[in-house]
Coordinates of C-alpha atoms in Angstrom, one line a residue:
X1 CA -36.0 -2.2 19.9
X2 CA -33.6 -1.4 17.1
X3 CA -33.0 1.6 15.6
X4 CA -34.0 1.6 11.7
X5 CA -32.0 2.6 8.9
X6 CA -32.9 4.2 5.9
X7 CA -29.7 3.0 3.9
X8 CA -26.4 1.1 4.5
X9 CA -24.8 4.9 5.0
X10 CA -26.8 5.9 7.4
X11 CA -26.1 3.1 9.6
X12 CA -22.1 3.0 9.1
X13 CA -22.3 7.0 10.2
X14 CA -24.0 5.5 13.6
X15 CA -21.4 2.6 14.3
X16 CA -18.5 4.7 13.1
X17 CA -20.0 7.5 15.9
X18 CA -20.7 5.1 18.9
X19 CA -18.4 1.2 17.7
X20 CA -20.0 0.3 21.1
X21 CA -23.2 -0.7 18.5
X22 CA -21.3 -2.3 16.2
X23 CA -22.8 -5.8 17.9
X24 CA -26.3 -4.6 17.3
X25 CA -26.0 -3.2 14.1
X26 CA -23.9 -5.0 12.1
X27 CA -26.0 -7.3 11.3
X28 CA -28.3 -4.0 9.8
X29 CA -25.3 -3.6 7.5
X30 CA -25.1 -7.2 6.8
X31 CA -28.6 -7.6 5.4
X32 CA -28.4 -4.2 3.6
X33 CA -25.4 -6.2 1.3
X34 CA -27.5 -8.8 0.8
X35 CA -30.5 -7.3 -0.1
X36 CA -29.4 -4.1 -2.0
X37 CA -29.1 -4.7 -5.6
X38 CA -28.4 -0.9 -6.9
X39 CA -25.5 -0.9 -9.2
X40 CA -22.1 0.8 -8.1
X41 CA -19.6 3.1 -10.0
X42 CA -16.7 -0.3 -10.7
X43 CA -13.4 2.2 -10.7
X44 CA -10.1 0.2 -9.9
X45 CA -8.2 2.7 -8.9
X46 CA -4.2 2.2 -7.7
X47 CA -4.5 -0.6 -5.6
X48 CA -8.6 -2.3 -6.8
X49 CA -11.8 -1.2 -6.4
X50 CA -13.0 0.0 -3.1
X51 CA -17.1 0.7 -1.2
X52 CA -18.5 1.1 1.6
X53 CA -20.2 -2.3 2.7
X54 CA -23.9 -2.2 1.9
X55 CA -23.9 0.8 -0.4
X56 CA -21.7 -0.1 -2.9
X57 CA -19.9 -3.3 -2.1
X58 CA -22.6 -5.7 -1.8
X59 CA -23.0 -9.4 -2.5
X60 CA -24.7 -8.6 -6.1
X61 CA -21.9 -6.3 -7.2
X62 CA -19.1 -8.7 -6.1
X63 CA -20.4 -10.7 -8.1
X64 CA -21.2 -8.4 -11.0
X65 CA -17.6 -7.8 -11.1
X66 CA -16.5 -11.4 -10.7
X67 CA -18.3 -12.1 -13.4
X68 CA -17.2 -9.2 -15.4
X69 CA -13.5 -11.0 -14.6
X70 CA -15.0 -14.2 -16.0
X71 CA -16.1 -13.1 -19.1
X72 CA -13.0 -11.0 -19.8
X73 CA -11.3 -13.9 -19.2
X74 CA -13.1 -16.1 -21.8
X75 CA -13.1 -13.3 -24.4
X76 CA -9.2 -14.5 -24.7
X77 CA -8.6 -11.2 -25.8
X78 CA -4.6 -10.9 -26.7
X79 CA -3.5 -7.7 -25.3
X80 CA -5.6 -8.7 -22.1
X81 CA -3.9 -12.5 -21.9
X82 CA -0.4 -10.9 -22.3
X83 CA -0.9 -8.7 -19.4
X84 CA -2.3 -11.3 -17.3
X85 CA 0.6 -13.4 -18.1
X86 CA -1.3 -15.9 -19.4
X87 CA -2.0 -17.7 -23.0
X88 CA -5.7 -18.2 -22.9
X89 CA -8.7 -19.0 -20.8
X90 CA -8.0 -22.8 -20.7
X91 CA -4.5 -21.6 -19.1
X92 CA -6.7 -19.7 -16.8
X93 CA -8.6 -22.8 -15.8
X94 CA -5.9 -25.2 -15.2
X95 CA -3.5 -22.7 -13.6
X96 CA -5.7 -21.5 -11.0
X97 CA -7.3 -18.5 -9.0
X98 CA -6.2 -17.4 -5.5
X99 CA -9.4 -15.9 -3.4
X100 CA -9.1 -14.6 0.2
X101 CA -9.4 -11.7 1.9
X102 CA -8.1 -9.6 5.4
X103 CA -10.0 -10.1 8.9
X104 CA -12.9 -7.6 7.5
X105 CA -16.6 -7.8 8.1
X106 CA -17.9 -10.6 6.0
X107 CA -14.4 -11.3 4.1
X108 CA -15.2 -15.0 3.7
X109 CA -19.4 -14.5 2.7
X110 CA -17.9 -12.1 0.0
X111 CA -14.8 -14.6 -1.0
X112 CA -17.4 -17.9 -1.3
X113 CA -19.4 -15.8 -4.1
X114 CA -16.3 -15.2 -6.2
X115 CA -14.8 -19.1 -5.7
X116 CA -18.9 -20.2 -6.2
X117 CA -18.5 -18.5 -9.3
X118 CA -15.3 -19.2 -10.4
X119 CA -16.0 -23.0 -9.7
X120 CA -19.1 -22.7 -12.3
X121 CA -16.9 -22.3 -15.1
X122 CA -14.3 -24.7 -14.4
X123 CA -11.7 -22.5 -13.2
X124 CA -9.2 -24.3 -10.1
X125 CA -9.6 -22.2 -7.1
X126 CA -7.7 -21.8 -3.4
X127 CA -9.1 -20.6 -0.4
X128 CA -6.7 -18.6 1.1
X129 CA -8.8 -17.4 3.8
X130 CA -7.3 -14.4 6.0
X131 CA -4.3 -13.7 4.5
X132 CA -2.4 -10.3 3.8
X133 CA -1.7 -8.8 0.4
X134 CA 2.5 -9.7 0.3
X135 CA 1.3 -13.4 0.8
X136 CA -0.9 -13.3 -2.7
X137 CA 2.0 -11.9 -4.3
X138 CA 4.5 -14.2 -3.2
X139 CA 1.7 -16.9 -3.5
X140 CA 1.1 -17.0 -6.8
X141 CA 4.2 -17.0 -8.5
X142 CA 5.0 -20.2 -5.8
X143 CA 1.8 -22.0 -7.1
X144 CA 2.3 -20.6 -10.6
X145 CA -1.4 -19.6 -10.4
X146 CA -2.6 -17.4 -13.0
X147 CA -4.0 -14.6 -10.9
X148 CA -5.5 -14.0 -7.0
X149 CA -8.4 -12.1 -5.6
X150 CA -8.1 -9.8 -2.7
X151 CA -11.1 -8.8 -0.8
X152 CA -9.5 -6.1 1.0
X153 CA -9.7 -2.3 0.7
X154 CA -5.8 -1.8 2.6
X155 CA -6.1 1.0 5.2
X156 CA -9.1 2.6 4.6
X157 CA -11.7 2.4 7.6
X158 CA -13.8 0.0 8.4
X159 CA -17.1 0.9 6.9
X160 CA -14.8 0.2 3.3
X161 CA -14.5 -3.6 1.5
X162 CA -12.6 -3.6 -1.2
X163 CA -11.3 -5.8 -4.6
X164 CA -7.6 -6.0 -5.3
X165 CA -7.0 -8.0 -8.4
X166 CA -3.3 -9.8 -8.9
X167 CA -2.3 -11.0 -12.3
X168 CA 0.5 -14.1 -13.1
X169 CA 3.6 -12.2 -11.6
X170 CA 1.9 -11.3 -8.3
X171 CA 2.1 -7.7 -9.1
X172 CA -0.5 -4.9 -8.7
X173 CA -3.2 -5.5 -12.2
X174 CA -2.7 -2.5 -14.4
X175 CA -4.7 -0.6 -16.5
X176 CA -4.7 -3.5 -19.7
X177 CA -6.2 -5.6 -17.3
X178 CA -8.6 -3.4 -14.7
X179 CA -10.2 -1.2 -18.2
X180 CA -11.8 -4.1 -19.6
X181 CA -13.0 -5.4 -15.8
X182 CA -14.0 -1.9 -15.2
X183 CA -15.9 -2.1 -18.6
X184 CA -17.7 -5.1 -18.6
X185 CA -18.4 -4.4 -15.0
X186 CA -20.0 -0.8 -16.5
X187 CA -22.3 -2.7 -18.9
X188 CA -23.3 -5.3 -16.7
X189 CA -24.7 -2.5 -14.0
X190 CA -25.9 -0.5 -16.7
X191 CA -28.1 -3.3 -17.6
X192 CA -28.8 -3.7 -14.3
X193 CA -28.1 -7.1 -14.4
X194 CA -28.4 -9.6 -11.1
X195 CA -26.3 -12.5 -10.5
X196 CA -27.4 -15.6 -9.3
X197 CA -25.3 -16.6 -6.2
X198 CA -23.5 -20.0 -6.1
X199 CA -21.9 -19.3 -2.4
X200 CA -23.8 -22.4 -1.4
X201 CA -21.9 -24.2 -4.3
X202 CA -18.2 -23.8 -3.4
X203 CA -15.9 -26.3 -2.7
X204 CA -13.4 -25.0 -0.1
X205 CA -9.6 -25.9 -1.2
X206 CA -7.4 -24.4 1.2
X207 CA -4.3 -23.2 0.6
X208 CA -1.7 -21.9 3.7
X209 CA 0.0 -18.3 1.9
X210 CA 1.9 -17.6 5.2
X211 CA 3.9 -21.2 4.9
X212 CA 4.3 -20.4 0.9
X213 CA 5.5 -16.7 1.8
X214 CA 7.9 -17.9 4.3
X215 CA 9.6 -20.0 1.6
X216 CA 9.3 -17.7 -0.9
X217 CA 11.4 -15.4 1.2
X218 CA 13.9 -18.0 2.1
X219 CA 14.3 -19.1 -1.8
X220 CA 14.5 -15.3 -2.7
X221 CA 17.4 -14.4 0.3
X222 CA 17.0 -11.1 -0.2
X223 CA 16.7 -11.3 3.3
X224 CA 18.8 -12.9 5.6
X225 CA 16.6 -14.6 8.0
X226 CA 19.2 -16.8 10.0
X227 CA 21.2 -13.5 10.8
X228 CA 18.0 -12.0 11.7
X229 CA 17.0 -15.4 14.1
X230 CA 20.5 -14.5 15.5
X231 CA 20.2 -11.0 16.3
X232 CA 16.4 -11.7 18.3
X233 CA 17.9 -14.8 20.0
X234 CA 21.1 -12.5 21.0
X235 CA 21.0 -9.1 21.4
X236 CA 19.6 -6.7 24.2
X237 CA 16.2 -5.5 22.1
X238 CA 12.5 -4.9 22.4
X239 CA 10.4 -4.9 19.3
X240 CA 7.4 -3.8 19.1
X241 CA 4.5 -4.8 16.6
X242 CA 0.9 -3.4 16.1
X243 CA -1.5 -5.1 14.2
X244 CA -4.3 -2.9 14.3
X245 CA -7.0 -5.5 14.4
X246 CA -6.0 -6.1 11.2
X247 CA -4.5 -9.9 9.2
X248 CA -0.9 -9.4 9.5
X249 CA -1.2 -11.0 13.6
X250 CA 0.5 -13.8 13.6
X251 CA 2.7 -13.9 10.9
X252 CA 5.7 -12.6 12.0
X253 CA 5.5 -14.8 14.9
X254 CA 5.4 -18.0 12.5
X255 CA 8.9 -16.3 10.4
X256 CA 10.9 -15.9 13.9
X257 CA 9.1 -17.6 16.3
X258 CA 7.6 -16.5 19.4
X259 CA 10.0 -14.5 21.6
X260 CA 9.0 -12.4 24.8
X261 CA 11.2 -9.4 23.2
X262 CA 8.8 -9.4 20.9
X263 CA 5.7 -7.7 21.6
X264 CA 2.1 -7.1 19.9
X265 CA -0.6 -4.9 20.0
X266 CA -4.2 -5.1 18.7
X267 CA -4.0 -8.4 17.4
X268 CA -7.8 -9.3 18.4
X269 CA -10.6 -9.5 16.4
X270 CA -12.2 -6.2 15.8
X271 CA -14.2 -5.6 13.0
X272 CA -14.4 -1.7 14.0
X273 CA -10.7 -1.3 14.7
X274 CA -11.2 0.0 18.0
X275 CA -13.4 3.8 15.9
X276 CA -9.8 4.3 14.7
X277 CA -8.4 4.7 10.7
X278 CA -6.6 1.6 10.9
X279 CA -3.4 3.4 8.9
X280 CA 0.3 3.6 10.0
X281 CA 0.0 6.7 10.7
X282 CA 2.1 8.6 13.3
X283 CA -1.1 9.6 15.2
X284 CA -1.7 5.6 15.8
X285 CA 1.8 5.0 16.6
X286 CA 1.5 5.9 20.2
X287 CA 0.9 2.7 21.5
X288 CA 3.8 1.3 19.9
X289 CA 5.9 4.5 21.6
X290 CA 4.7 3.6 24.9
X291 CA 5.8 0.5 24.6
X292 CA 9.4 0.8 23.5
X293 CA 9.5 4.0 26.3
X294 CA 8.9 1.8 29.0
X295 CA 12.2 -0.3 28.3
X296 CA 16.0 0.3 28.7
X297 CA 16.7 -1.9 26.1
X298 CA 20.0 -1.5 23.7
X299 CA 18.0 -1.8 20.7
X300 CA 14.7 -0.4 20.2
X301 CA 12.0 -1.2 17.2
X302 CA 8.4 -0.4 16.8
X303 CA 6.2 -0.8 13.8
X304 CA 2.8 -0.4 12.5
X305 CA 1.1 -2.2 9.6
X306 CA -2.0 -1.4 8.1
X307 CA -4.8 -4.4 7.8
X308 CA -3.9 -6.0 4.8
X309 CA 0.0 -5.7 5.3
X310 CA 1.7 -3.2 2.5
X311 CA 1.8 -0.6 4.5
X312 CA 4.5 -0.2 7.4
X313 CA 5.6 3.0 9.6
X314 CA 8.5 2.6 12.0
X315 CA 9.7 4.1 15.4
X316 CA 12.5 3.9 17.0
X317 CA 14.8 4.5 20.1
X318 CA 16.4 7.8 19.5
X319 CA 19.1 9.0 22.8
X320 CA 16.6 8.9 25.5
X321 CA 13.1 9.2 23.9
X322 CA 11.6 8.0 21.0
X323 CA 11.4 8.9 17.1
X324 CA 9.4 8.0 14.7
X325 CA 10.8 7.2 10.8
X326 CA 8.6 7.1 7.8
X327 CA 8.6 5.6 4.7
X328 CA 10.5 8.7 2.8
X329 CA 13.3 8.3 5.2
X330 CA 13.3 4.5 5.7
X331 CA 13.4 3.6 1.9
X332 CA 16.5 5.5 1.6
X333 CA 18.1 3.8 4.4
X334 CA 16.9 0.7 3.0
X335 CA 18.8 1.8 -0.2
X336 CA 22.2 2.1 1.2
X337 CA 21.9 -1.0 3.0
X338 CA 20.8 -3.1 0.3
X339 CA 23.7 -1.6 -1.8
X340 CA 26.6 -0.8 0.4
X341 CA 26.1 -3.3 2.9
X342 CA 24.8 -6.2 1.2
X343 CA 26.3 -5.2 -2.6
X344 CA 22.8 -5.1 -4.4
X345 CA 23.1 -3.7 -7.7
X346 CA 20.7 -2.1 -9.9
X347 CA 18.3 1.4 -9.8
X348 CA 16.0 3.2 -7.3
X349 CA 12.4 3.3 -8.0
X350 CA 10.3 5.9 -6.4
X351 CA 7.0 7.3 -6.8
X352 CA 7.3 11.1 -7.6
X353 CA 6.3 12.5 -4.5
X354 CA 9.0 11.1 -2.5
X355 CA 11.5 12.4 -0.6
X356 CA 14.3 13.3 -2.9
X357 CA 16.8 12.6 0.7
X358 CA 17.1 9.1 -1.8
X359 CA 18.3 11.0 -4.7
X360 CA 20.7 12.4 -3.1
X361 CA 22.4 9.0 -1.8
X362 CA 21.6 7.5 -5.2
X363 CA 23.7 10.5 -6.8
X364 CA 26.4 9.8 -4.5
X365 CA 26.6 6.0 -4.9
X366 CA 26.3 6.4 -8.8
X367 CA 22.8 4.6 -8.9
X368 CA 20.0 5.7 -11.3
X369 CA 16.8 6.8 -9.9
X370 CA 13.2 6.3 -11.9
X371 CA 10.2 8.3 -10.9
X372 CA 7.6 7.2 -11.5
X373 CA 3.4 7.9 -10.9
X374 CA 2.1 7.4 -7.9
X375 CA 0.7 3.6 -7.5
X376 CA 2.8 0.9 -6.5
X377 CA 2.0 -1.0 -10.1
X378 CA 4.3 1.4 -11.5
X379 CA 7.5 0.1 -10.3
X380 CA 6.7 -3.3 -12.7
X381 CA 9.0 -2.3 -15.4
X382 CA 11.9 -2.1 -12.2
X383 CA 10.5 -5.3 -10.1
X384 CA 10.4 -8.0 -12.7
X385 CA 12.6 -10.8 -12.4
X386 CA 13.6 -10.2 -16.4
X387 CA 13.7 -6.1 -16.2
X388 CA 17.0 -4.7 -17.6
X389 CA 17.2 -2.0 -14.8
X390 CA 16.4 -4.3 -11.5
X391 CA 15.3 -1.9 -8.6
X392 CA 17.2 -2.4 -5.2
X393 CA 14.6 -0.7 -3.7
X394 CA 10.9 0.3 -4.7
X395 CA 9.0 2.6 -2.7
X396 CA 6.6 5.4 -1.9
X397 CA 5.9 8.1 0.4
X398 CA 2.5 6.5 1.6
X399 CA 4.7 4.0 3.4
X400 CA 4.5 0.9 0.5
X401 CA 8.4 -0.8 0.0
X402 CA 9.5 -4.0 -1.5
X403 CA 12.9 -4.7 -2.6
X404 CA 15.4 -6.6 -5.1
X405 CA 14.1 -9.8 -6.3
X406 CA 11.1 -9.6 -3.8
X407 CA 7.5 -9.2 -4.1
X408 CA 5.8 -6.5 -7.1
X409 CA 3.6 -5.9 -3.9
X410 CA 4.3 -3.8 -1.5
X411 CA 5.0 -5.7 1.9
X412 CA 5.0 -4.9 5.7
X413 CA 6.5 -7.7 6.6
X414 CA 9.3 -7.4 4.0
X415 CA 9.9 -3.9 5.1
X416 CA 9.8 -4.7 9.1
X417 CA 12.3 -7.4 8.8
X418 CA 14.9 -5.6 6.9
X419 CA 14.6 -3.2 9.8
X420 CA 15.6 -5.5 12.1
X421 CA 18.3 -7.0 10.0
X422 CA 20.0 -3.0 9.6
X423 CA 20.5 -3.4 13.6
X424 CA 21.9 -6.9 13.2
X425 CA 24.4 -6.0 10.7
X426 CA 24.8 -2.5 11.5
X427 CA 25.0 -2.3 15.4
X428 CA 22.8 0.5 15.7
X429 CA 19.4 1.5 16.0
X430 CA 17.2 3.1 12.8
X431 CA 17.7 6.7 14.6
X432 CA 21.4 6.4 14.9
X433 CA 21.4 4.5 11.1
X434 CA 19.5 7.4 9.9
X435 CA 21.8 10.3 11.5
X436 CA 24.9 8.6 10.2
X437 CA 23.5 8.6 6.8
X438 CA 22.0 12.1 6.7
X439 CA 25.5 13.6 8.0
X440 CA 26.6 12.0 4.6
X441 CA 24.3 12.8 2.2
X442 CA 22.5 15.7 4.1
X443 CA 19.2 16.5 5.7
X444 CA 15.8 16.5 4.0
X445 CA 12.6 17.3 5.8
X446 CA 9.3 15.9 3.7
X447 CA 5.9 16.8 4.1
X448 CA 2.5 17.1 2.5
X449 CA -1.4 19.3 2.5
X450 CA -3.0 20.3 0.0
X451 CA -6.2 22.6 -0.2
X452 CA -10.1 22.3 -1.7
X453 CA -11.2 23.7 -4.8
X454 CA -14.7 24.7 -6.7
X455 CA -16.8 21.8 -6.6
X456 CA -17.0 21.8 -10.6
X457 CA -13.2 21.5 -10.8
X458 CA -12.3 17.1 -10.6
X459 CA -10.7 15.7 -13.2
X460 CA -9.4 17.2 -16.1
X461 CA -10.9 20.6 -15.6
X462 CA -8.7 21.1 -12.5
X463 CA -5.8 19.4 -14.8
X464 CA -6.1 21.9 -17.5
X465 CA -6.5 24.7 -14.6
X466 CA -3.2 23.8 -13.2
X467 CA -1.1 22.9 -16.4
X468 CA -0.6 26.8 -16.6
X469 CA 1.9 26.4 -13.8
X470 CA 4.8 24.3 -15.6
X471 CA 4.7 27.0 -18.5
X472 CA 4.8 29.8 -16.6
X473 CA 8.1 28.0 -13.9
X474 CA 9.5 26.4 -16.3
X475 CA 13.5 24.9 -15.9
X476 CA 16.1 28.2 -14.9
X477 CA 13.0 29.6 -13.9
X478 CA 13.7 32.3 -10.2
X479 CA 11.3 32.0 -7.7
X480 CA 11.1 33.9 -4.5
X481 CA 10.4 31.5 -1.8
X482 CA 10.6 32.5 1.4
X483 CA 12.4 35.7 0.9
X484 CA 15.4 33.6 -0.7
X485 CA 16.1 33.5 -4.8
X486 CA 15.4 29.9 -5.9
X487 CA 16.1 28.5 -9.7
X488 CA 14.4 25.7 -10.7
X489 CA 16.6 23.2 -11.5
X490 CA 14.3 20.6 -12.8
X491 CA 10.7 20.2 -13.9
X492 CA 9.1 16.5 -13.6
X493 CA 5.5 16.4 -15.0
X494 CA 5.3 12.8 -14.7
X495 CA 2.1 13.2 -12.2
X496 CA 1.5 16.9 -11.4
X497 CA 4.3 19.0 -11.3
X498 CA 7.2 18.7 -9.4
X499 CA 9.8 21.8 -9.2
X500 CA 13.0 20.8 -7.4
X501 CA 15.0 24.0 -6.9
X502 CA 18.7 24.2 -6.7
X503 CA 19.0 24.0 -3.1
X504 CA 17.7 20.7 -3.4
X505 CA 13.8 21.6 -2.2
X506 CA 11.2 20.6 -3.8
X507 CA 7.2 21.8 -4.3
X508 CA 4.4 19.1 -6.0
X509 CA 1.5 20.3 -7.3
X510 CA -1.1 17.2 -8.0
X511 CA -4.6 17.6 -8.9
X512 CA -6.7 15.0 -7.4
X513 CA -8.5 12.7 -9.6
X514 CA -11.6 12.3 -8.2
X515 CA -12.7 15.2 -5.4
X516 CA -12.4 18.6 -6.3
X517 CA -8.4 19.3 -4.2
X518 CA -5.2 20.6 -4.9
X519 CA -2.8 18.0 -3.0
X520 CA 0.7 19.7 -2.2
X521 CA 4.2 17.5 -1.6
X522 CA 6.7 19.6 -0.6
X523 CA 10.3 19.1 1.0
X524 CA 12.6 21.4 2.2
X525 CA 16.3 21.3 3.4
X526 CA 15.7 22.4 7.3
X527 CA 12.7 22.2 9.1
X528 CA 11.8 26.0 9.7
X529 CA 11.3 25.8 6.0
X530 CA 8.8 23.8 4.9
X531 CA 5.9 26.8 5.7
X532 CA 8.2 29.5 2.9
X533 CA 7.8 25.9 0.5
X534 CA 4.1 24.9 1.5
X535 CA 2.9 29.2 0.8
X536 CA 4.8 29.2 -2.4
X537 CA 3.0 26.2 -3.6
X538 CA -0.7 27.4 -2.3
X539 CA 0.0 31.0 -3.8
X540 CA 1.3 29.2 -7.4
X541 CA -2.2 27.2 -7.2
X542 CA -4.6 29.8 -6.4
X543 CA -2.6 32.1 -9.3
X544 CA -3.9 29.4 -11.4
X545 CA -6.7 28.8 -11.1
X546 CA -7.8 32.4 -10.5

């Protein structure tokens, strides 16, 4: 007989502690997101609005906030229409909506309530059924489409749905567009208002993003596929891919074909994700690292993408074992490739918490660098094809990269076949790549913790808590870090505040914005220093917020 279940929680807490029941009980969950109508806090935060299945993302608030889309889209309200790209609601209608989602539990259910209602007011919709986050982005601006819907909450873990929302250039929405969803969407569940499905009413147009993304790139030739095609059909290699269960399977197989150098990993169905956090994390990456281990291969390349693809972690062959290179280090190699080996021109966006090993390269090559929050919609200004100051590169530490006149989303795939076009053109693995370019421009070692707080402190207490610290270290400032004198050289208070010292270290203090935590990014110049930089940032917090 099986086990009953107060609420949708409840049940997630017993699949995520035994996925063996996931068979059993996810049909429990499904009929808890059915049937539970209770309204849920609509917050789009940097990349859409996220809940767990059942408790918050059910098939009444999806379509409480598509509705809440709908109606901000027939208020025609200016400043909205002019961040959407768009001129008014009858643009809307005739240019068309993009609705899919990633290979989540009950991704297309949750995508035929939004087309059903879509379809009820007249709007043109695709279907791009399982289809990663890049492919929306290139998708749109291919179909000139005036916005897409992503059911997908990126890496977080299963029990999670989530609601990404891509206006006219294919970029992340931003905060002209997601306040008056997020308001309307407030009202409505104030109200406690119930929309009537039309799932049953949708008419299925489908639409094939991978083929559209593959020309996109091709048109685009930011990359170089052919030389890539060469190097895989050529060269001694293994490459390694894991999917994590997740919707980029298959897609790099369609861009280069299938090739038995070429190896995957978790590409099956999985709902669950095997009980695992499906993130690029170095944690997951061991399966890739067995893989390239067991091969005496010239070149070596292993990756990991998260389930909706903008997320990508690398490894690589390094002498006789294996390292692995994160996004801090990879997106300033992917700077001085783009630049000195392939003569892109332009600026260096980063979010501020990154690695400044980029800085220094940019400083060298005479490129300007903008900081900027953290949140991948804060590159726009840097990714548009008409911006003044055209990024070469746009990334951020949480492994999210797109480059010149690509995508304003971030992209796995993008960022995985660069890779392998550095060892076509350079001759050398990522390791060796990365060495040659740190004996040039030096050695950074990144990192990040942070510590919990009073309960009462989220938000802007904990802001106001903390904002003592950039008065009290402000720039010429001498702190004692680690037994050694260091002068702050610069003070960034763009998100938190970010001390870089003149040895080139750095300490970020950044309050979080909705759980009472102090989150620390630090980086220091050798690796036996990043405790001396990790203390001096605890010690300035707690001094704060004594």
């Amino acid at each position: 007989m099986a086990q009953t279940f107060e609420n949708a929680s409840a049940c997630w807490k017993t699949i995520m502690s035994d996925v063996s029941k996931g068979g059993e009980l996810l049909p429990v969950i499904e009929k808890f997101a059915r049937e539970n109508t209770n309204p849920s806090k609509i917050v789009f935060g940097t990349s859409g609005w996220r809940g767990e299945i059942g408790t918050d993302f059910t098939f009444n608030n999806v379509r409480v906030v598509t509705s809440a889309i709908i109606e901000a889209f027939k208020s025609n309200d200016k400043s909205f229409m002019d961040a959407m790209g768009v001129s008014d609601f009858e643009d809307i209608k005739r240019r068309g909506v993009i609705v899919g989602h990633d290979n989540r539990f009950l991704g297309p259910d949750f995508s035929m309530e939004v087309i059903g209602l879509l379809q009820r007011e007249g709007i043109k919709t695709w279907y791009a059924g399982e289809a990663i986050t890049p492919e929306f982005s290139a998708g749109i601006e291919m179909l000139n489409a005036a916005c897409a819907i992503n059911l997908t909450p990126s890496h977080n873990p299963a029990n999670y749905a989530g609601f990404k929302f891509n206006p006219s250039d294919g970029g992340p929405a931003g905060t002209e567009i997601t306040s008056k969803i997020e308001d309307i969407a407030k009202r409505m569940m104030k109200e406690g208002v119930k929309v009537e499905s039309q799932a049953s009413r949708a008419v299925v147009d489908r639409i094939d993003l991978t083929e559209l993304y593959i020309k996109y790139v091709k048109e685009r030739k930011t990359l170089n596929i052919e030389r890539i095609k060469d190097f895989i059909s050529n060269e001694d290699y293994i490459i390694c891919i894991d999917n994590v269960h997740g919707a980029t399977r298959g897609r790099i197989q369609r861009i280069l074909g299938e090739n038995p150098k070429i190896k995957y990993l978790r590409t099956e169905d999985d709902y669950l994700f095997g009980g695992v956090a499906p993130e690029p994390s170095e944690k997951n990456m061991a399966g890739v690292e067995k893989v390239l281990s067991q091969s005496n291969a010239k070149f070596k390349l292993g990756a990991i993408m998260d389930p909706d693809g903008d997320r990508i972690r690398y490894a690589a062959r390094y002498i006789d074992s294996i390292m692995q290179i994160p996004m801090n280090y990879f997106g300033a190699m992917a700077l001085h490739f783009l630049n000195v080996h392939k003569k892109f021109p332009g600026v260096v966006a980063k979010s501020v918490g990154t690695s400044n090993f980029v800085n220094a390269i940019a400083a060298k090559l005479g490129i300007p660098v903008k900081e900027t929050k953290v949140g991948f919609k804060n590159f726009r200004p840097y990714m548009l094809k008409t911006a003044p100051e055209k990024a070469i590169v746009a990334f951020e530490e949480s492994d999210g990269i797109s480059g010149y006149n690509h995508t304003l989303e971030k992209d796995a795939l993008f960022g995985l076949l660069l890779a392998i076009e550095m060892m076509a053109v350079t001759g050398k693995n990522l390791s060796e790549y990365l060495k040659d370019i740190m004996d040039e421009f030096g050695y950074y070692y990144p990192d990040r913790s942070g510590i919990a707080v009073d309960a009462s402190l989220v938000g802007e207490p904990l802001i106001k808590k903390l904002s003592v610290i950039k008065e009290q270290y402000k720039k010429g400032t001498v702190i004692n870090i680690g037994g050694s004198s260091r002068t702050v050289k610069e003070l960034i208070t763009v998100d938190g505040i970010k001390m870089v010292f003149d040895d080139g270290s750095w300490l970020m203090i950044r309050p979080s914005g909705t759980e009472p935590k102090v989150r620390f990014y630090i980086e220091a110049r050798t690796e036996e220093g990043k405790k001396a930089v990790f203390e001096t940032a605890e010690r300035m917090t707690k001094e704060a917020l004594a």
